[in-house]
Short mmCIF file of C-alpha atoms in Angstrom, two decimals:
data_model
loop_
_atom_site.label_atom_id
_atom_site.label_comp_id
_atom_site.label_asym_id
_atom_site.label_seq_id
_atom_site.Cartn_x
_atom_site.Cartn_y
_atom_site.Cartn_z
CA ILE F 964 132.90 56.82 140.07
CA GLU F 965 130.17 57.23 137.66
CA GLU F 966 131.17 59.56 135.03
CA ILE F 967 128.97 62.55 134.64
CA ARG F 968 128.15 63.22 131.07
CA MET F 969 128.36 66.77 129.93
CA MET F 970 124.37 68.08 128.54
CA LYS F 971 123.58 70.05 125.46
CA ILE F 972 120.95 72.34 127.15
CA LEU F 973 119.10 74.95 125.17
CA ILE F 974 117.81 78.02 127.24
CA GLY F 975 115.01 79.64 125.62
CA SER F 976 112.60 82.62 126.48
CA PRO F 977 110.05 84.50 124.39
CA VAL F 978 110.98 87.96 125.20
CA ARG F 979 108.82 91.54 125.60
CA GLN F 980 110.56 93.01 128.38
CA LYS F 981 111.39 96.88 130.06
CA LYS F 982 114.94 97.26 129.71
CA SER F 983 115.48 97.58 133.30
CA ILE F 984 114.10 94.29 133.88
CA LEU F 985 115.46 92.60 131.04
CA GLN F 986 118.91 93.58 132.14
CA GLU F 987 118.76 91.76 135.43
CA PHE F 988 117.15 88.79 133.73
CA LEU F 989 120.28 88.38 131.40
CA LEU F 990 122.67 89.45 133.86
CA GLY F 991 121.44 86.24 136.25
CA LEU F 992 121.90 84.06 133.06
CA GLU F 993 125.30 84.90 132.22
CA GLU F 994 126.26 84.72 136.38
CA MET F 995 124.73 81.11 136.44
CA ASP F 996 126.90 78.16 137.04
CA ILE F 997 126.70 76.15 134.03
CA GLY F 998 129.29 73.33 135.00
CA ASP F 999 130.72 71.51 131.71
CA ASN F 1000 127.42 71.50 130.13
CA GLN F 1001 127.12 73.00 126.50
CA ILE F 1002 124.77 75.95 126.51
CA LEU F 1003 122.56 77.49 123.69
CA TYR F 1004 120.23 80.87 124.12
CA TYR F 1005 117.28 81.08 121.98
CA PHE F 1006 115.53 84.44 122.44
CA VAL F 1007 112.09 85.02 120.63
CA ASP F 1008 112.55 88.69 120.34
CA ASP F 1009 109.01 90.41 120.63
CA ASN F 1010 110.00 93.91 122.25
CA ALA F 1011 108.43 97.11 121.43
CA ASP F 1012 111.43 98.97 123.21
CA LEU F 1013 114.24 99.07 120.65
CA GLU F 1014 116.83 99.37 123.92
CA SER F 1015 115.18 95.79 125.00
CA SER F 1016 116.43 94.46 121.48
CA GLU F 1017 119.49 95.94 121.69
CA LEU F 1018 120.39 94.41 125.28
CA LEU F 1019 119.50 90.99 123.54
CA VAL F 1020 121.95 91.67 120.60
CA SER F 1021 124.77 92.59 123.38
CA PHE F 1022 124.15 89.53 125.04
CA SER F 1023 124.66 87.44 121.95
CA GLN F 1024 127.67 89.10 121.21
CA ARG F 1025 129.10 87.84 124.64
CA ASN F 1026 127.37 84.41 124.67
CA ASN F 1027 126.50 81.22 122.32
CA ALA F 1028 122.79 83.07 121.60
CA ILE F 1029 120.31 82.85 118.59
CA ILE F 1030 117.71 85.46 118.49
CA LYS F 1031 114.78 85.24 116.27
CA LYS F 1032 112.12 88.11 115.51
CA GLY F 1033 108.82 87.67 116.89
CA THR F 1034 105.88 87.30 114.59
CA GLU F 1035 103.23 89.98 114.16
CA LEU F 1036 99.85 88.49 115.45
CA CYS F 1037 98.34 91.03 117.19
CA GLY F 1038 99.04 93.67 120.05
CA ILE F 1039 99.97 92.11 123.43
CA ASP F 1040 97.37 92.90 125.78
CA VAL F 1041 98.53 91.95 129.43
CA ASP F 1042 97.46 93.31 132.62
CA TYR F 1043 100.80 93.31 134.58
CA GLU F 1044 99.45 94.42 138.00
CA ASN F 1045 96.88 91.74 138.19
CA HIS F 1046 98.64 88.97 135.97
CA ILE F 1047 95.88 88.84 133.43
CA TRP F 1048 96.77 87.62 129.75
CA LYS F 1049 94.28 88.34 127.29
CA ALA F 1050 93.96 85.74 124.02
CA GLY F 1051 96.54 87.45 121.55
CA ALA F 1052 99.10 87.58 124.15
CA LEU F 1053 98.81 83.99 125.04
CA GLU F 1054 98.60 83.10 121.29
CA LYS F 1055 102.07 84.83 120.65
CA VAL F 1056 103.66 83.11 123.64
CA THR F 1057 102.28 79.71 122.59
CA LEU F 1058 103.36 80.16 119.20
CA TYR F 1059 107.22 81.62 120.52
CA LYS F 1060 107.41 78.66 123.11
CA ASN F 1061 106.71 75.76 120.49
CA GLU F 1062 109.15 77.44 118.09
CA ILE F 1063 111.64 76.98 120.80
CA ILE F 1064 110.57 73.58 121.36
CA ASP F 1065 110.67 72.38 117.50
CA TYR F 1066 114.24 74.11 117.57
CA CYS F 1067 115.47 71.98 120.58
CA ILE F 1068 114.15 68.68 119.03
CA LYS F 1069 115.44 69.02 115.63
CA ASN F 1070 118.82 70.03 116.97
CA LYS F 1071 118.93 67.33 119.62
CA PHE F 1072 119.52 68.98 122.81
CA ASP F 1073 119.37 66.88 125.84
CA TYR F 1074 117.01 69.40 127.98
CA LEU F 1075 115.10 72.63 127.07
CA PHE F 1076 115.39 75.17 129.74
CA LEU F 1077 112.56 77.49 129.56
CA ILE F 1078 112.47 80.71 131.32
CA ASP F 1079 110.26 83.88 131.39
CA SER F 1080 112.29 87.05 131.02
CA ASP F 1081 111.10 88.76 134.32
CA ILE F 1082 112.81 85.70 136.44
CA VAL F 1083 116.10 86.18 138.01
CA ILE F 1084 117.57 83.03 139.04
CA ASP F 1085 120.15 81.81 141.71
CA LYS F 1086 123.41 80.71 140.17
CA ARG F 1087 123.10 77.35 141.61
CA THR F 1088 119.88 76.65 139.71
CA LEU F 1089 120.31 74.86 136.50
CA ASN F 1090 122.66 72.22 138.41
CA GLN F 1091 120.41 71.85 141.19
CA LEU F 1092 117.20 71.08 138.53
CA LEU F 1093 119.76 68.55 136.51
CA ALA F 1094 120.75 66.81 139.81
CA ASP F 1095 116.85 66.17 140.07
CA ASN F 1096 116.99 63.67 137.22
CA VAL F 1097 113.33 63.97 136.41
CA ASP F 1098 111.54 64.66 132.87
CA ILE F 1099 109.66 67.86 134.06
CA VAL F 1100 110.82 69.95 136.86
CA SER F 1101 110.18 73.86 137.64
CA ASN F 1102 112.56 76.03 139.90
CA VAL F 1103 109.97 77.51 142.43
CA PHE F 1104 109.65 81.47 142.75
CA TRP F 1105 107.02 83.31 145.11
CA SER F 1106 104.60 85.84 143.35
CA GLN F 1107 102.14 88.04 144.68
CA TRP F 1108 99.57 88.22 141.80
CA LYS F 1109 97.56 90.85 142.91
CA THR F 1110 98.49 94.38 144.92
CA ASN F 1111 97.84 93.42 148.64
CA GLY F 1112 97.70 89.70 148.20
CA ILE F 1113 99.40 86.62 149.69
CA LEU F 1114 102.62 85.34 148.10
CA SER F 1115 102.20 82.02 145.88
CA PRO F 1116 104.16 79.66 144.38
CA GLN F 1117 103.84 79.38 140.44
CA CYS F 1118 101.87 76.05 141.05
CA PHE F 1119 98.00 75.44 140.36
CA TRP F 1120 95.61 72.67 140.33
CA ILE F 1121 94.05 71.55 137.19
CA PRO F 1122 91.47 73.21 136.64
CA GLU F 1123 90.88 74.74 139.90
CA ILE F 1124 90.53 74.40 143.48
CA PHE F 1125 86.90 75.67 143.99
CA THR F 1126 85.56 72.87 142.00
CA GLN F 1127 87.69 70.04 142.37
CA HIS F 1128 86.23 67.34 145.24
CA LYS F 1129 85.90 63.80 145.90
CA GLU F 1130 82.31 64.11 144.61
CA PHE F 1131 81.40 65.15 141.48
CA GLY F 1132 80.28 68.71 141.45
CA VAL F 1133 80.48 69.54 145.10
CA PRO F 1134 82.82 72.62 145.46
CA LEU F 1135 84.99 73.08 148.44
CA SER F 1136 83.90 75.79 150.60
CA VAL F 1137 86.13 79.07 150.44
CA GLN F 1138 87.31 78.31 153.99
CA GLU F 1139 88.30 74.88 153.18
CA ALA F 1140 90.32 75.92 149.84
CA GLY F 1141 91.95 78.86 151.80
CA GLN F 1142 93.23 76.22 154.37
CA ILE F 1143 94.62 73.95 151.67
CA ILE F 1144 96.64 76.63 150.02
CA GLU F 1145 98.11 78.06 153.32
CA GLU F 1146 99.04 74.46 154.40
CA THR F 1147 100.46 73.81 150.62
CA ASN F 1148 102.37 77.02 150.77
CA ALA F 1149 103.84 76.11 154.24
CA GLN F 1150 104.95 72.80 152.67
CA LEU F 1151 106.73 74.32 149.77
CA LYS F 1152 108.88 76.68 152.07
CA ILE F 1153 110.82 73.64 152.98
CA SER F 1154 113.72 72.60 150.71
CA GLY F 1155 112.87 69.81 148.76
CA LEU F 1156 111.46 68.08 145.25
CA TYR F 1157 107.63 67.92 145.12
CA LYS F 1158 105.28 66.34 142.98
CA VAL F 1159 102.90 68.97 141.58
CA ASP F 1160 99.95 69.35 139.23
CA GLY F 1161 100.97 72.59 137.37
CA LEU F 1162 103.93 74.51 136.86
CA GLY F 1163 105.65 76.81 134.37
CA ALA F 1164 107.88 79.68 133.81
CA CYS F 1165 111.07 78.51 134.95
CA THR F 1166 111.07 74.91 133.45
CA LEU F 1167 113.51 72.20 132.69
CA ILE F 1168 112.47 69.69 130.36
CA ALA F 1169 113.68 66.35 128.79
CA ARG F 1170 114.04 66.24 125.18
CA HIS F 1171 112.28 62.98 125.10
CA VAL F 1172 109.13 64.42 126.69
CA LEU F 1173 108.98 67.07 123.73
CA GLU F 1174 109.55 64.20 121.14
CA ALA F 1175 106.57 62.57 122.84
CA GLY F 1176 104.44 65.69 121.78
CA VAL F 1177 104.30 67.65 125.08
CA ASP F 1178 103.93 71.57 123.97
CA PHE F 1179 102.00 74.81 124.62
CA ARG F 1180 99.11 74.42 122.18
CA ALA F 1181 95.62 74.98 123.18
CA ILE F 1182 93.71 71.95 123.72
CA PRO F 1183 90.27 72.55 121.77
CA ASN F 1184 87.90 70.41 123.92
CA VAL F 1185 89.58 71.89 127.54
CA ARG F 1186 88.29 75.43 128.41
CA ILE F 1187 91.07 76.16 130.48
CA PRO F 1188 92.98 79.48 129.63
CA GLY F 1189 96.92 79.64 129.89
CA GLU F 1190 99.56 77.84 127.41
CA ASP F 1191 101.14 76.36 130.83
CA ARG F 1192 98.19 74.65 131.88
CA ALA F 1193 97.68 73.03 128.35
CA PHE F 1194 101.45 72.02 128.46
CA CYS F 1195 100.65 70.43 131.88
CA ILE F 1196 97.84 68.52 130.63
CA ARG F 1197 99.55 67.01 127.83
CA ALA F 1198 102.32 65.84 129.97
CA GLY F 1199 100.16 64.42 132.56
CA ALA F 1200 98.29 62.56 129.75
CA LEU F 1201 101.06 61.01 128.37
CA GLY F 1202 102.31 59.63 131.79
CA PHE F 1203 104.94 62.16 132.68
CA ALA F 1204 105.14 63.60 136.28
CA LEU F 1205 105.80 67.24 136.72
CA TYR F 1206 107.77 68.29 140.10
CA MET F 1207 108.64 71.69 141.77
CA ASP F 1208 112.39 72.30 143.03
CA THR F 1209 112.17 74.44 146.23
CA HIS F 1210 116.10 74.47 146.88
CA TYR F 1211 117.09 78.10 145.57
CA PRO F 1212 113.84 80.09 145.08
CA ALA F 1213 114.03 82.50 141.96
CA TYR F 1214 113.15 85.94 142.04
CA HIS F 1215 110.04 87.08 140.34
CA CYS F 1216 111.19 90.72 138.95
CA CYS F 1217 107.54 91.19 137.28
CA LYS F 1218 107.42 95.08 138.35
CA GLU F 1219 110.25 97.53 138.12
CA ILE F 1220 109.98 98.52 142.07
CA TYR F 1221 111.09 94.90 142.86
CA LEU F 1222 114.66 95.83 141.03
CA ASP F 1223 115.67 97.67 144.25
CA ARG F 1224 116.25 94.35 145.96
CA VAL F 1225 118.02 92.18 143.34
CA ASP F 1226 121.17 92.42 144.71
CA GLU F 1227 119.92 91.61 148.12
CA PHE F 1228 118.32 88.39 146.79
CA LYS F 1229 121.93 87.63 144.95
CA ARG F 1230 124.14 88.09 148.02
CA ASP F 1231 121.44 86.46 150.67
CA GLY F 1232 119.10 84.39 148.66
CA TRP F 1233 115.49 84.70 148.41
CA LYS F 1234 113.47 86.06 151.54
CA PHE F 1235 109.67 85.89 151.84
CA ASP F 1236 109.34 89.72 152.38
CA MET F 1237 110.37 90.29 148.65
CA CYS F 1238 108.22 90.75 145.96
CA GLN F 1239 105.43 92.34 147.57
CA THR F 1240 103.32 95.45 146.67
CA PHE F 1241 100.85 96.96 148.86
CA GLU F 1242 98.62 100.17 148.43
CA ASP F 1243 99.99 102.11 151.63
CA ASP F 1244 102.80 100.94 154.09
CA ASN F 1245 100.37 100.16 156.79
CA LYS F 1246 97.85 98.05 154.81
CA LYS F 1247 98.07 94.46 155.28
CA ALA F 1248 97.76 91.70 152.53
CA LYS F 1249 94.03 91.04 151.95
CA PRO F 1250 92.49 87.67 152.67
CA LEU F 1251 92.63 85.20 149.88
CA PRO F 1252 90.14 86.38 147.27
CA LYS F 1253 87.58 83.91 146.17
CA GLU F 1254 88.55 83.64 142.66
CA ARG F 1255 92.29 82.09 143.45
CA LYS F 1256 93.38 79.70 141.25
CA PHE F 1257 96.88 78.77 142.08
CA ILE F 1258 97.44 75.67 144.16
CA VAL F 1259 99.31 72.37 144.24
CA ARG F 1260 99.27 69.02 145.72
CA VAL F 1261 102.44 67.84 147.05
CA GLY F 1262 103.85 64.58 146.05
CA LYS F 1263 104.79 62.45 148.62
CA LYS F 1264 103.36 64.29 151.80
CA LEU F 1265 99.64 65.18 150.18
CA VAL F 1266 98.49 68.10 152.00
CA ARG F 1267 95.04 66.74 150.77
CA ASP F 1268 94.12 63.97 148.72
CA PHE F 1269 91.43 64.16 146.22
CA SER F 1270 92.27 61.14 143.99
CA ASP F 1271 89.54 58.76 145.53
#
């Protein structure tokens, strides 16, 4: 019988979060099954709320954790309702994530598990991601990026669906793009491991990937916003495949209204009527907006192949 080696894992997160949401995030980490692995938590505390900072301190007193104070660059400017991050916020998050990467490399952790502070994970998540035995893998979660919108996974094409086509410069129609998104999302609702073009927010990364230079710095000659996209482009350029694990979807608790169903999630697992908000109870989700950018190409069973 092959002996299972204990892994040294750094779990890192830049934190600027409401106390109520942060509390559930931290509780999820404490309830996670870590097996026999050696775990260290690394938080960058960029909280504006003193009570949120106190939660991190309390967590560190019960667990093996490092807390670093955030660097004052500029004010965070984020529209959480529509998931819009402005340049100052991205600059900070990039700095913090790369700081965590540097610590991981210098202290020779086997893996870095980067997770956003509004994610509540299934307790089986870490062991499942380790069992995948791939270089980079994100655990799926489903989000409604805009009020009245559809639920989508945190996967995306690079740069985006409406300009990517077999013939250079010939865009897909909105109808074609919407059909691809619908088919892809249906595939990702089935438990499995899928090869994707883009991922983030709940990602297990092997140290040798980080040592090769994969990080979150902006790429000067690539005009694609978002630190996760820079990470994914670097990974692809260096030959590392990206995977999405859909066995145990996490709960994206990005709004306080979603807190009401956290206990239900922990008891019964993810349900596809969670994490949705509407303008009123009788209003159905709007059709896919033209500017939609989140999409994935599924690996072994490609929804649609644009590689020719």
